[in-house]
Amino acid sequence: MLDFILHFDKHLLEFVRVYGSWVYAILFTIVFAETGFVVTPFLPGDSLLFATGALCATGVLSTPVAFGLLAFAAFAGNAVNYTVGRFIGPRVFATSGSDPQFGSDRGFRLLNQEYLQRAHAFFEQYGGKAVILGRFVPIVRTFVPFVAGAAQMTSRSFVVYNLVGAVAWVSLCLLSGVFFGNIPIVKNNFSLVTIGIVFVSILPMLVELIARRSRSGP
């Protein structure tokens, strides 16, 4: 059962044959959970969208319906994750910073109000890029919205970047499946493709960071 959940993308065609249109609801639930709950980062994301796109190319699933539902699932999942982080995150940071049991542990020194304020400043300045690019990195995309909420990133900014990131992520993965999903070399190495795209996307940020450190000196 666990293997079926973790590798749902590989069983997708069989599932469509058995459950028909109900598969849309299941796809929605998986994408929503993978992006909406910090305890479920192990669920398939990129590969599931890619496999869905491949089935759309064969006519088994509808591309417009799949795109609309999954883009909304990705947006809604991050919104829930952000909201939970906004209400629970600061309490976690405050508790870990004030409780002697945690304060004596060096591993919890990162969880204090000072670093929370720094995180807030980071997300106000770079948060949009983090929210959008984090979409394309497995595991990371599950935690970025929670941290953004904990850092009190403004709701209006988060909604905008969340929408852009959700549409971009689903578009890339789903449409890649539609156009290239039945090509073996692409299908078997899609995770490397997405990592390459993200690396190229963050190059300007890396160049800016290196240049800033060079100007500031050792």
mmCIF file with all atom_site columns, C-alpha atoms in Angstrom:
data_model
loop_
_atom_site.group_PDB
_atom_site.id
_atom_site.type_symbol
_atom_site.label_atom_id
_atom_site.label_alt_id
_atom_site.label_comp_id
_atom_site.label_asym_id
_atom_site.label_entity_id
_atom_site.label_seq_id
_atom_site.pdbx_PDB_ins_code
_atom_site.Cartn_x
_atom_site.Cartn_y
_atom_site.Cartn_z
_atom_site.occupancy
_atom_site.B_iso_or_equiv
_atom_site.pdbx_formal_charge
_atom_site.auth_seq_id
_atom_site.auth_comp_id
_atom_site.auth_asym_id
_atom_site.auth_atom_id
_atom_site.pdbx_PDB_model_num
ATOM 1   C CA . MET A 1 1   ? 0.000   0.000  0.000   1.00 0.00 ? 1   MET A CA 1
ATOM 2   C CA . LEU A 1 2   ? 2.822   2.391  0.903   1.00 0.00 ? 2   LEU A CA 1
ATOM 3   C CA . ASP A 1 3   ? 4.582   1.642  -2.380  1.00 0.00 ? 3   ASP A CA 1
ATOM 4   C CA . PHE A 1 4   ? 1.341   2.363  -4.226  1.00 0.00 ? 4   PHE A CA 1
ATOM 5   C CA . ILE A 1 5   ? 1.017   5.780  -2.550  1.00 0.00 ? 5   ILE A CA 1
ATOM 6   C CA . LEU A 1 6   ? 4.654   6.774  -3.002  1.00 0.00 ? 6   LEU A CA 1
ATOM 7   C CA . HIS A 1 7   ? 4.718   5.627  -6.638  1.00 0.00 ? 7   HIS A CA 1
ATOM 8   C CA . PHE A 1 8   ? 1.183   6.507  -7.626  1.00 0.00 ? 8   PHE A CA 1
ATOM 9   C CA . ASP A 1 9   ? 2.476   8.034  -10.860 1.00 0.00 ? 9   ASP A CA 1
ATOM 10  C CA . LYS A 1 10  ? 3.637   4.601  -12.035 1.00 0.00 ? 10  LYS A CA 1
ATOM 11  C CA . HIS A 1 11  ? 0.230   3.072  -11.327 1.00 0.00 ? 11  HIS A CA 1
ATOM 12  C CA . LEU A 1 12  ? -1.733  5.974  -12.768 1.00 0.00 ? 12  LEU A CA 1
ATOM 13  C CA . LEU A 1 13  ? -2.871  4.333  -16.001 1.00 0.00 ? 13  LEU A CA 1
ATOM 14  C CA . GLU A 1 14  ? -4.120  1.271  -14.167 1.00 0.00 ? 14  GLU A CA 1
ATOM 15  C CA . PHE A 1 15  ? -5.918  3.487  -11.686 1.00 0.00 ? 15  PHE A CA 1
ATOM 16  C CA . VAL A 1 16  ? -7.638  5.409  -14.494 1.00 0.00 ? 16  VAL A CA 1
ATOM 17  C CA . ARG A 1 17  ? -8.876  2.166  -16.023 1.00 0.00 ? 17  ARG A CA 1
ATOM 18  C CA . VAL A 1 18  ? -10.372 1.061  -12.719 1.00 0.00 ? 18  VAL A CA 1
ATOM 19  C CA . TYR A 1 19  ? -11.817 4.321  -11.339 1.00 0.00 ? 19  TYR A CA 1
ATOM 20  C CA . GLY A 1 20  ? -12.346 6.422  -14.472 1.00 0.00 ? 20  GLY A CA 1
ATOM 21  C CA . SER A 1 21  ? -13.018 10.125 -13.873 1.00 0.00 ? 21  SER A CA 1
ATOM 22  C CA . TRP A 1 22  ? -12.660 9.708  -10.093 1.00 0.00 ? 22  TRP A CA 1
ATOM 23  C CA . VAL A 1 23  ? -8.924  9.787  -10.706 1.00 0.00 ? 23  VAL A CA 1
ATOM 24  C CA . TYR A 1 24  ? -9.132  13.591 -11.010 1.00 0.00 ? 24  TYR A CA 1
ATOM 25  C CA . ALA A 1 25  ? -10.227 13.834 -7.377  1.00 0.00 ? 25  ALA A CA 1
ATOM 26  C CA . ILE A 1 26  ? -7.388  11.573 -6.296  1.00 0.00 ? 26  ILE A CA 1
ATOM 27  C CA . LEU A 1 27  ? -4.833  13.592 -8.270  1.00 0.00 ? 27  LEU A CA 1
ATOM 28  C CA . PHE A 1 28  ? -6.170  16.780 -6.700  1.00 0.00 ? 28  PHE A CA 1
ATOM 29  C CA . THR A 1 29  ? -5.878  15.290 -3.212  1.00 0.00 ? 29  THR A CA 1
ATOM 30  C CA . ILE A 1 30  ? -2.299  14.102 -3.704  1.00 0.00 ? 30  ILE A CA 1
ATOM 31  C CA . VAL A 1 31  ? -1.034  17.413 -5.109  1.00 0.00 ? 31  VAL A CA 1
ATOM 32  C CA . PHE A 1 32  ? -2.889  19.356 -2.411  1.00 0.00 ? 32  PHE A CA 1
ATOM 33  C CA . ALA A 1 33  ? -1.431  17.191 0.361   1.00 0.00 ? 33  ALA A CA 1
ATOM 34  C CA . GLU A 1 34  ? 2.103   17.228 -1.079  1.00 0.00 ? 34  GLU A CA 1
ATOM 35  C CA . THR A 1 35  ? 2.145   21.018 -1.122  1.00 0.00 ? 35  THR A CA 1
ATOM 36  C CA . GLY A 1 36  ? -0.170  21.722 1.797   1.00 0.00 ? 36  GLY A CA 1
ATOM 37  C CA . PHE A 1 37  ? 1.118   19.655 4.717   1.00 0.00 ? 37  PHE A CA 1
ATOM 38  C CA . VAL A 1 38  ? 4.685   19.647 6.039   1.00 0.00 ? 38  VAL A CA 1
ATOM 39  C CA . VAL A 1 39  ? 4.246   16.019 7.120   1.00 0.00 ? 39  VAL A CA 1
ATOM 40  C CA . THR A 1 40  ? 3.669   14.709 3.565   1.00 0.00 ? 40  THR A CA 1
ATOM 41  C CA . PRO A 1 41  ? 6.670   15.850 1.472   1.00 0.00 ? 41  PRO A CA 1
ATOM 42  C CA . PHE A 1 42  ? 7.233   12.231 0.381   1.00 0.00 ? 42  PHE A CA 1
ATOM 43  C CA . LEU A 1 43  ? 4.199   12.187 -1.914  1.00 0.00 ? 43  LEU A CA 1
ATOM 44  C CA . PRO A 1 44  ? 4.884   12.312 -5.679  1.00 0.00 ? 44  PRO A CA 1
ATOM 45  C CA . GLY A 1 45  ? 4.833   15.777 -7.205  1.00 0.00 ? 45  GLY A CA 1
ATOM 46  C CA . ASP A 1 46  ? 6.815   16.456 -10.378 1.00 0.00 ? 46  ASP A CA 1
ATOM 47  C CA . SER A 1 47  ? 6.621   12.882 -11.570 1.00 0.00 ? 47  SER A CA 1
ATOM 48  C CA . LEU A 1 48  ? 2.883   12.696 -10.908 1.00 0.00 ? 48  LEU A CA 1
ATOM 49  C CA . LEU A 1 49  ? 2.214   15.828 -12.946 1.00 0.00 ? 49  LEU A CA 1
ATOM 50  C CA . PHE A 1 50  ? 4.469   14.537 -15.714 1.00 0.00 ? 50  PHE A CA 1
ATOM 51  C CA . ALA A 1 51  ? 2.707   11.164 -15.795 1.00 0.00 ? 51  ALA A CA 1
ATOM 52  C CA . THR A 1 52  ? -0.654  12.920 -15.848 1.00 0.00 ? 52  THR A CA 1
ATOM 53  C CA . GLY A 1 53  ? 0.480   14.966 -18.828 1.00 0.00 ? 53  GLY A CA 1
ATOM 54  C CA . ALA A 1 54  ? 1.608   11.827 -20.644 1.00 0.00 ? 54  ALA A CA 1
ATOM 55  C CA . LEU A 1 55  ? -1.865  10.334 -20.202 1.00 0.00 ? 55  LEU A CA 1
ATOM 56  C CA . CYS A 1 56  ? -3.430  13.579 -21.376 1.00 0.00 ? 56  CYS A CA 1
ATOM 57  C CA . ALA A 1 57  ? -1.391  13.263 -24.578 1.00 0.00 ? 57  ALA A CA 1
ATOM 58  C CA . THR A 1 58  ? -2.979  9.874  -25.253 1.00 0.00 ? 58  THR A CA 1
ATOM 59  C CA . GLY A 1 59  ? -6.492  11.190 -24.640 1.00 0.00 ? 59  GLY A CA 1
ATOM 60  C CA . VAL A 1 60  ? -7.046  9.126  -21.501 1.00 0.00 ? 60  VAL A CA 1
ATOM 61  C CA . LEU A 1 61  ? -7.321  12.323 -19.435 1.00 0.00 ? 61  LEU A CA 1
ATOM 62  C CA . SER A 1 62  ? -8.391  15.854 -20.382 1.00 0.00 ? 62  SER A CA 1
ATOM 63  C CA . THR A 1 63  ? -5.539  18.371 -20.473 1.00 0.00 ? 63  THR A CA 1
ATOM 64  C CA . PRO A 1 64  ? -7.678  21.462 -19.612 1.00 0.00 ? 64  PRO A CA 1
ATOM 65  C CA . VAL A 1 65  ? -9.446  19.686 -16.743 1.00 0.00 ? 65  VAL A CA 1
ATOM 66  C CA . ALA A 1 66  ? -6.218  18.241 -15.343 1.00 0.00 ? 66  ALA A CA 1
ATOM 67  C CA . PHE A 1 67  ? -4.415  21.574 -15.624 1.00 0.00 ? 67  PHE A CA 1
ATOM 68  C CA . GLY A 1 68  ? -7.193  23.545 -13.939 1.00 0.00 ? 68  GLY A CA 1
ATOM 69  C CA . LEU A 1 69  ? -7.685  21.125 -11.071 1.00 0.00 ? 69  LEU A CA 1
ATOM 70  C CA . LEU A 1 70  ? -3.998  20.556 -10.365 1.00 0.00 ? 70  LEU A CA 1
ATOM 71  C CA . ALA A 1 71  ? -3.069  24.238 -10.597 1.00 0.00 ? 71  ALA A CA 1
ATOM 72  C CA . PHE A 1 72  ? -5.823  25.007 -8.089  1.00 0.00 ? 72  PHE A CA 1
ATOM 73  C CA . ALA A 1 73  ? -4.672  22.123 -5.867  1.00 0.00 ? 73  ALA A CA 1
ATOM 74  C CA . ALA A 1 74  ? -1.106  23.470 -5.895  1.00 0.00 ? 74  ALA A CA 1
ATOM 75  C CA . PHE A 1 75  ? -2.286  27.001 -5.114  1.00 0.00 ? 75  PHE A CA 1
ATOM 76  C CA . ALA A 1 76  ? -4.701  25.915 -2.373  1.00 0.00 ? 76  ALA A CA 1
ATOM 77  C CA . GLY A 1 77  ? -2.161  23.554 -0.794  1.00 0.00 ? 77  GLY A CA 1
ATOM 78  C CA . ASN A 1 78  ? 0.460   26.259 -0.452  1.00 0.00 ? 78  ASN A CA 1
ATOM 79  C CA . ALA A 1 79  ? -2.157  28.679 0.874   1.00 0.00 ? 79  ALA A CA 1
ATOM 80  C CA . VAL A 1 80  ? -3.106  26.251 3.641   1.00 0.00 ? 80  VAL A CA 1
ATOM 81  C CA . ASN A 1 81  ? 0.564   25.565 4.418   1.00 0.00 ? 81  ASN A CA 1
ATOM 82  C CA . TYR A 1 82  ? 1.280   29.294 4.608   1.00 0.00 ? 82  TYR A CA 1
ATOM 83  C CA . THR A 1 83  ? -1.709  29.880 6.886   1.00 0.00 ? 83  THR A CA 1
ATOM 84  C CA . VAL A 1 84  ? -0.643  27.100 9.255   1.00 0.00 ? 84  VAL A CA 1
ATOM 85  C CA . GLY A 1 85  ? 2.891   28.487 9.325   1.00 0.00 ? 85  GLY A CA 1
ATOM 86  C CA . ARG A 1 86  ? 1.598   31.998 9.976   1.00 0.00 ? 86  ARG A CA 1
ATOM 87  C CA . PHE A 1 87  ? -0.355  30.918 13.068  1.00 0.00 ? 87  PHE A CA 1
ATOM 88  C CA . ILE A 1 88  ? 1.787   28.088 14.415  1.00 0.00 ? 88  ILE A CA 1
ATOM 89  C CA . GLY A 1 89  ? 5.282   29.001 13.216  1.00 0.00 ? 89  GLY A CA 1
ATOM 90  C CA . PRO A 1 90  ? 5.857   32.028 15.488  1.00 0.00 ? 90  PRO A CA 1
ATOM 91  C CA . ARG A 1 91  ? 4.715   30.005 18.506  1.00 0.00 ? 91  ARG A CA 1
ATOM 92  C CA . VAL A 1 92  ? 7.207   27.275 17.636  1.00 0.00 ? 92  VAL A CA 1
ATOM 93  C CA . PHE A 1 93  ? 10.019  29.810 17.346  1.00 0.00 ? 93  PHE A CA 1
ATOM 94  C CA . ALA A 1 94  ? 9.002   31.567 20.556  1.00 0.00 ? 94  ALA A CA 1
ATOM 95  C CA . THR A 1 95  ? 8.692   28.322 22.512  1.00 0.00 ? 95  THR A CA 1
ATOM 96  C CA . SER A 1 96  ? 12.029  26.983 21.347  1.00 0.00 ? 96  SER A CA 1
ATOM 97  C CA . GLY A 1 97  ? 13.718  30.262 22.208  1.00 0.00 ? 97  GLY A CA 1
ATOM 98  C CA . SER A 1 98  ? 12.235  30.701 25.670  1.00 0.00 ? 98  SER A CA 1
ATOM 99  C CA . ASP A 1 99  ? 12.056  27.173 27.060  1.00 0.00 ? 99  ASP A CA 1
ATOM 100 C CA . PRO A 1 100 ? 15.242  26.318 28.996  1.00 0.00 ? 100 PRO A CA 1
ATOM 101 C CA . GLN A 1 101 ? 14.881  22.744 27.841  1.00 0.00 ? 101 GLN A CA 1
ATOM 102 C CA . PHE A 1 102 ? 15.426  23.896 24.263  1.00 0.00 ? 102 PHE A CA 1
ATOM 103 C CA . GLY A 1 103 ? 17.542  26.935 25.005  1.00 0.00 ? 103 GLY A CA 1
ATOM 104 C CA . SER A 1 104 ? 20.335  24.742 26.331  1.00 0.00 ? 104 SER A CA 1
ATOM 105 C CA . ASP A 1 105 ? 20.413  22.751 23.107  1.00 0.00 ? 105 ASP A CA 1
ATOM 106 C CA . ARG A 1 106 ? 22.628  24.346 20.483  1.00 0.00 ? 106 ARG A CA 1
ATOM 107 C CA . GLY A 1 107 ? 20.556  22.690 17.762  1.00 0.00 ? 107 GLY A CA 1
ATOM 108 C CA . PHE A 1 108 ? 17.590  24.893 18.681  1.00 0.00 ? 108 PHE A CA 1
ATOM 109 C CA . ARG A 1 109 ? 19.426  28.206 18.643  1.00 0.00 ? 109 ARG A CA 1
ATOM 110 C CA . LEU A 1 110 ? 18.183  28.817 15.110  1.00 0.00 ? 110 LEU A CA 1
ATOM 111 C CA . LEU A 1 111 ? 14.630  28.815 16.448  1.00 0.00 ? 111 LEU A CA 1
ATOM 112 C CA . ASN A 1 112 ? 14.416  32.198 18.157  1.00 0.00 ? 112 ASN A CA 1
ATOM 113 C CA . GLN A 1 113 ? 12.805  35.580 17.588  1.00 0.00 ? 113 GLN A CA 1
ATOM 114 C CA . GLU A 1 114 ? 15.950  37.171 16.168  1.00 0.00 ? 114 GLU A CA 1
ATOM 115 C CA . TYR A 1 115 ? 16.228  34.621 13.380  1.00 0.00 ? 115 TYR A CA 1
ATOM 116 C CA . LEU A 1 116 ? 12.485  34.767 12.818  1.00 0.00 ? 116 LEU A CA 1
ATOM 117 C CA . GLN A 1 117 ? 12.795  38.512 12.235  1.00 0.00 ? 117 GLN A CA 1
ATOM 118 C CA . ARG A 1 118 ? 15.669  37.931 9.849   1.00 0.00 ? 118 ARG A CA 1
ATOM 119 C CA . ALA A 1 119 ? 13.578  35.369 8.014   1.00 0.00 ? 119 ALA A CA 1
ATOM 120 C CA . HIS A 1 120 ? 10.781  37.938 7.768   1.00 0.00 ? 120 HIS A CA 1
ATOM 121 C CA . ALA A 1 121 ? 13.186  40.454 6.225   1.00 0.00 ? 121 ALA A CA 1
ATOM 122 C CA . PHE A 1 122 ? 14.480  37.822 3.802   1.00 0.00 ? 122 PHE A CA 1
ATOM 123 C CA . PHE A 1 123 ? 11.022  36.892 2.578   1.00 0.00 ? 123 PHE A CA 1
ATOM 124 C CA . GLU A 1 124 ? 10.030  40.539 2.220   1.00 0.00 ? 124 GLU A CA 1
ATOM 125 C CA . GLN A 1 125 ? 13.041  41.101 -0.046  1.00 0.00 ? 125 GLN A CA 1
ATOM 126 C CA . TYR A 1 126 ? 13.534  37.737 -1.778  1.00 0.00 ? 126 TYR A CA 1
ATOM 127 C CA . GLY A 1 127 ? 10.416  35.832 -0.781  1.00 0.00 ? 127 GLY A CA 1
ATOM 128 C CA . GLY A 1 128 ? 8.815   35.944 -4.208  1.00 0.00 ? 128 GLY A CA 1
ATOM 129 C CA . LYS A 1 129 ? 11.745  34.146 -5.803  1.00 0.00 ? 129 LYS A CA 1
ATOM 130 C CA . ALA A 1 130 ? 11.863  31.609 -2.988  1.00 0.00 ? 130 ALA A CA 1
ATOM 131 C CA . VAL A 1 131 ? 8.145   30.836 -3.234  1.00 0.00 ? 131 VAL A CA 1
ATOM 132 C CA . ILE A 1 132 ? 8.234   30.473 -7.031  1.00 0.00 ? 132 ILE A CA 1
ATOM 133 C CA . LEU A 1 133 ? 11.507  28.571 -7.419  1.00 0.00 ? 133 LEU A CA 1
ATOM 134 C CA . GLY A 1 134 ? 10.813  26.391 -4.395  1.00 0.00 ? 134 GLY A CA 1
ATOM 135 C CA . ARG A 1 135 ? 7.940   24.889 -6.368  1.00 0.00 ? 135 ARG A CA 1
ATOM 136 C CA . PHE A 1 136 ? 10.370  23.037 -8.594  1.00 0.00 ? 136 PHE A CA 1
ATOM 137 C CA . VAL A 1 137 ? 12.428  21.434 -5.815  1.00 0.00 ? 137 VAL A CA 1
ATOM 138 C CA . PRO A 1 138 ? 10.989  18.300 -4.153  1.00 0.00 ? 138 PRO A CA 1
ATOM 139 C CA . ILE A 1 139 ? 10.748  18.490 -0.346  1.00 0.00 ? 139 ILE A CA 1
ATOM 140 C CA . VAL A 1 140 ? 11.665  22.189 -0.440  1.00 0.00 ? 140 VAL A CA 1
ATOM 141 C CA . ARG A 1 141 ? 8.307   23.166 -1.963  1.00 0.00 ? 141 ARG A CA 1
ATOM 142 C CA . THR A 1 142 ? 6.540   21.581 1.019   1.00 0.00 ? 142 THR A CA 1
ATOM 143 C CA . PHE A 1 143 ? 8.403   23.704 3.576   1.00 0.00 ? 143 PHE A CA 1
ATOM 144 C CA . VAL A 1 144 ? 8.828   27.070 1.824   1.00 0.00 ? 144 VAL A CA 1
ATOM 145 C CA . PRO A 1 145 ? 5.202   28.212 2.312   1.00 0.00 ? 145 PRO A CA 1
ATOM 146 C CA . PHE A 1 146 ? 5.280   27.172 5.975   1.00 0.00 ? 146 PHE A CA 1
ATOM 147 C CA . VAL A 1 147 ? 8.472   29.132 6.585   1.00 0.00 ? 147 VAL A CA 1
ATOM 148 C CA . ALA A 1 148 ? 7.044   32.094 4.644   1.00 0.00 ? 148 ALA A CA 1
ATOM 149 C CA . GLY A 1 149 ? 4.031   32.050 6.956   1.00 0.00 ? 149 GLY A CA 1
ATOM 150 C CA . ALA A 1 150 ? 6.174   31.689 10.064  1.00 0.00 ? 150 ALA A CA 1
ATOM 151 C CA . ALA A 1 151 ? 8.291   34.633 8.902   1.00 0.00 ? 151 ALA A CA 1
ATOM 152 C CA . GLN A 1 152 ? 5.073   36.684 8.527   1.00 0.00 ? 152 GLN A CA 1
ATOM 153 C CA . MET A 1 153 ? 5.518   37.335 4.809   1.00 0.00 ? 153 MET A CA 1
ATOM 154 C CA . THR A 1 154 ? 2.667   39.644 3.826   1.00 0.00 ? 154 THR A CA 1
ATOM 155 C CA . SER A 1 155 ? -0.420  37.773 2.675   1.00 0.00 ? 155 SER A CA 1
ATOM 156 C CA . ARG A 1 156 ? -0.887  39.853 -0.467  1.00 0.00 ? 156 ARG A CA 1
ATOM 157 C CA . SER A 1 157 ? 2.648   39.193 -1.667  1.00 0.00 ? 157 SER A CA 1
ATOM 158 C CA . PHE A 1 158 ? 2.407   35.499 -0.909  1.00 0.00 ? 158 PHE A CA 1
ATOM 159 C CA . VAL A 1 159 ? -0.879  35.110 -2.811  1.00 0.00 ? 159 VAL A CA 1
ATOM 160 C CA . VAL A 1 160 ? 0.613   36.673 -5.938  1.00 0.00 ? 160 VAL A CA 1
ATOM 161 C CA . TYR A 1 161 ? 3.812   34.618 -5.906  1.00 0.00 ? 161 TYR A CA 1
ATOM 162 C CA . ASN A 1 162 ? 1.930   31.505 -4.898  1.00 0.00 ? 162 ASN A CA 1
ATOM 163 C CA . LEU A 1 163 ? -0.352  31.891 -7.925  1.00 0.00 ? 163 LEU A CA 1
ATOM 164 C CA . VAL A 1 164 ? 2.571   32.446 -10.282 1.00 0.00 ? 164 VAL A CA 1
ATOM 165 C CA . GLY A 1 165 ? 4.472   29.499 -8.826  1.00 0.00 ? 165 GLY A CA 1
ATOM 166 C CA . ALA A 1 166 ? 1.489   27.144 -8.955  1.00 0.00 ? 166 ALA A CA 1
ATOM 167 C CA . VAL A 1 167 ? 0.687   27.944 -12.576 1.00 0.00 ? 167 VAL A CA 1
ATOM 168 C CA . ALA A 1 168 ? 4.348   27.786 -13.620 1.00 0.00 ? 168 ALA A CA 1
ATOM 169 C CA . TRP A 1 169 ? 4.998   24.469 -11.857 1.00 0.00 ? 169 TRP A CA 1
ATOM 170 C CA . VAL A 1 170 ? 1.914   22.698 -13.153 1.00 0.00 ? 170 VAL A CA 1
ATOM 171 C CA . SER A 1 171 ? 2.403   24.150 -16.634 1.00 0.00 ? 171 SER A CA 1
ATOM 172 C CA . LEU A 1 172 ? 6.007   22.979 -16.869 1.00 0.00 ? 172 LEU A CA 1
ATOM 173 C CA . CYS A 1 173 ? 5.493   19.489 -15.480 1.00 0.00 ? 173 CYS A CA 1
ATOM 174 C CA . LEU A 1 174 ? 2.103   18.740 -17.014 1.00 0.00 ? 174 LEU A CA 1
ATOM 175 C CA . LEU A 1 175 ? 2.825   20.154 -20.469 1.00 0.00 ? 175 LEU A CA 1
ATOM 176 C CA . SER A 1 176 ? 6.235   18.469 -20.497 1.00 0.00 ? 176 SER A CA 1
ATOM 177 C CA . GLY A 1 177 ? 4.366   15.220 -19.998 1.00 0.00 ? 177 GLY A CA 1
ATOM 178 C CA . VAL A 1 178 ? 1.943   16.121 -22.787 1.00 0.00 ? 178 VAL A CA 1
ATOM 179 C CA . PHE A 1 179 ? 4.690   16.832 -25.319 1.00 0.00 ? 179 PHE A CA 1
ATOM 180 C CA . PHE A 1 180 ? 7.522   14.566 -24.168 1.00 0.00 ? 180 PHE A CA 1
ATOM 181 C CA . GLY A 1 181 ? 5.961   12.059 -21.784 1.00 0.00 ? 181 GLY A CA 1
ATOM 182 C CA . ASN A 1 182 ? 6.239   9.111  -24.139 1.00 0.00 ? 182 ASN A CA 1
ATOM 183 C CA . ILE A 1 183 ? 9.937   9.641  -24.916 1.00 0.00 ? 183 ILE A CA 1
ATOM 184 C CA . PRO A 1 184 ? 11.828  7.122  -22.696 1.00 0.00 ? 184 PRO A CA 1
ATOM 185 C CA . ILE A 1 185 ? 14.966  9.195  -22.029 1.00 0.00 ? 185 ILE A CA 1
ATOM 186 C CA . VAL A 1 186 ? 12.909  12.195 -20.892 1.00 0.00 ? 186 VAL A CA 1
ATOM 187 C CA . LYS A 1 187 ? 10.450  10.109 -18.891 1.00 0.00 ? 187 LYS A CA 1
ATOM 188 C CA . ASN A 1 188 ? 13.208  8.302  -17.004 1.00 0.00 ? 188 ASN A CA 1
ATOM 189 C CA . ASN A 1 189 ? 15.197  11.459 -16.185 1.00 0.00 ? 189 ASN A CA 1
ATOM 190 C CA . PHE A 1 190 ? 12.526  14.076 -15.651 1.00 0.00 ? 190 PHE A CA 1
ATOM 191 C CA . SER A 1 191 ? 13.709  14.915 -12.125 1.00 0.00 ? 191 SER A CA 1
ATOM 192 C CA . LEU A 1 192 ? 17.114  15.883 -13.571 1.00 0.00 ? 192 LEU A CA 1
ATOM 193 C CA . VAL A 1 193 ? 15.385  18.071 -16.144 1.00 0.00 ? 193 VAL A CA 1
ATOM 194 C CA . THR A 1 194 ? 13.516  20.034 -13.460 1.00 0.00 ? 194 THR A CA 1
ATOM 195 C CA . ILE A 1 195 ? 16.664  20.415 -11.359 1.00 0.00 ? 195 ILE A CA 1
ATOM 196 C CA . GLY A 1 196 ? 18.471  21.807 -14.404 1.00 0.00 ? 196 GLY A CA 1
ATOM 197 C CA . ILE A 1 197 ? 15.702  24.321 -15.001 1.00 0.00 ? 197 ILE A CA 1
ATOM 198 C CA . VAL A 1 198 ? 15.804  25.485 -11.393 1.00 0.00 ? 198 VAL A CA 1
ATOM 199 C CA . PHE A 1 199 ? 19.604  25.806 -11.459 1.00 0.00 ? 199 PHE A CA 1
ATOM 200 C CA . VAL A 1 200 ? 19.494  28.003 -14.548 1.00 0.00 ? 200 VAL A CA 1
ATOM 201 C CA . SER A 1 201 ? 16.722  30.075 -12.949 1.00 0.00 ? 201 SER A CA 1
ATOM 202 C CA . ILE A 1 202 ? 18.670  30.809 -9.753  1.00 0.00 ? 202 ILE A CA 1
ATOM 203 C CA . LEU A 1 203 ? 21.961  31.639 -11.503 1.00 0.00 ? 203 LEU A CA 1
ATOM 204 C CA . PRO A 1 204 ? 21.266  35.410 -11.368 1.00 0.00 ? 204 PRO A CA 1
ATOM 205 C CA . MET A 1 205 ? 20.667  35.150 -7.615  1.00 0.00 ? 205 MET A CA 1
ATOM 206 C CA . LEU A 1 206 ? 23.937  33.247 -7.134  1.00 0.00 ? 206 LEU A CA 1
ATOM 207 C CA . VAL A 1 207 ? 25.872  35.783 -9.208  1.00 0.00 ? 207 VAL A CA 1
ATOM 208 C CA . GLU A 1 208 ? 24.362  38.635 -7.188  1.00 0.00 ? 208 GLU A CA 1
ATOM 209 C CA . LEU A 1 209 ? 25.248  36.919 -3.899  1.00 0.00 ? 209 LEU A CA 1
ATOM 210 C CA . ILE A 1 210 ? 28.855  36.259 -4.961  1.00 0.00 ? 210 ILE A CA 1
ATOM 211 C CA . ALA A 1 211 ? 29.254  39.827 -6.208  1.00 0.00 ? 211 ALA A CA 1
ATOM 212 C CA . ARG A 1 212 ? 27.872  41.236 -2.943  1.00 0.00 ? 212 ARG A CA 1
ATOM 213 C CA . ARG A 1 213 ? 30.255  39.132 -0.858  1.00 0.00 ? 213 ARG A CA 1
ATOM 214 C CA . SER A 1 214 ? 33.176  40.180 -3.049  1.00 0.00 ? 214 SER A CA 1
ATOM 215 C CA . ARG A 1 215 ? 32.354  43.860 -2.523  1.00 0.00 ? 215 ARG A CA 1
ATOM 216 C CA . SER A 1 216 ? 31.982  43.434 1.235   1.00 0.00 ? 216 SER A CA 1
ATOM 217 C CA . GLY A 1 217 ? 35.347  41.685 1.513   1.00 0.00 ? 217 GLY A CA 1
ATOM 218 C CA . PRO A 1 218 ? 36.352  38.883 3.927   1.00 0.00 ? 218 PRO A CA 1
#
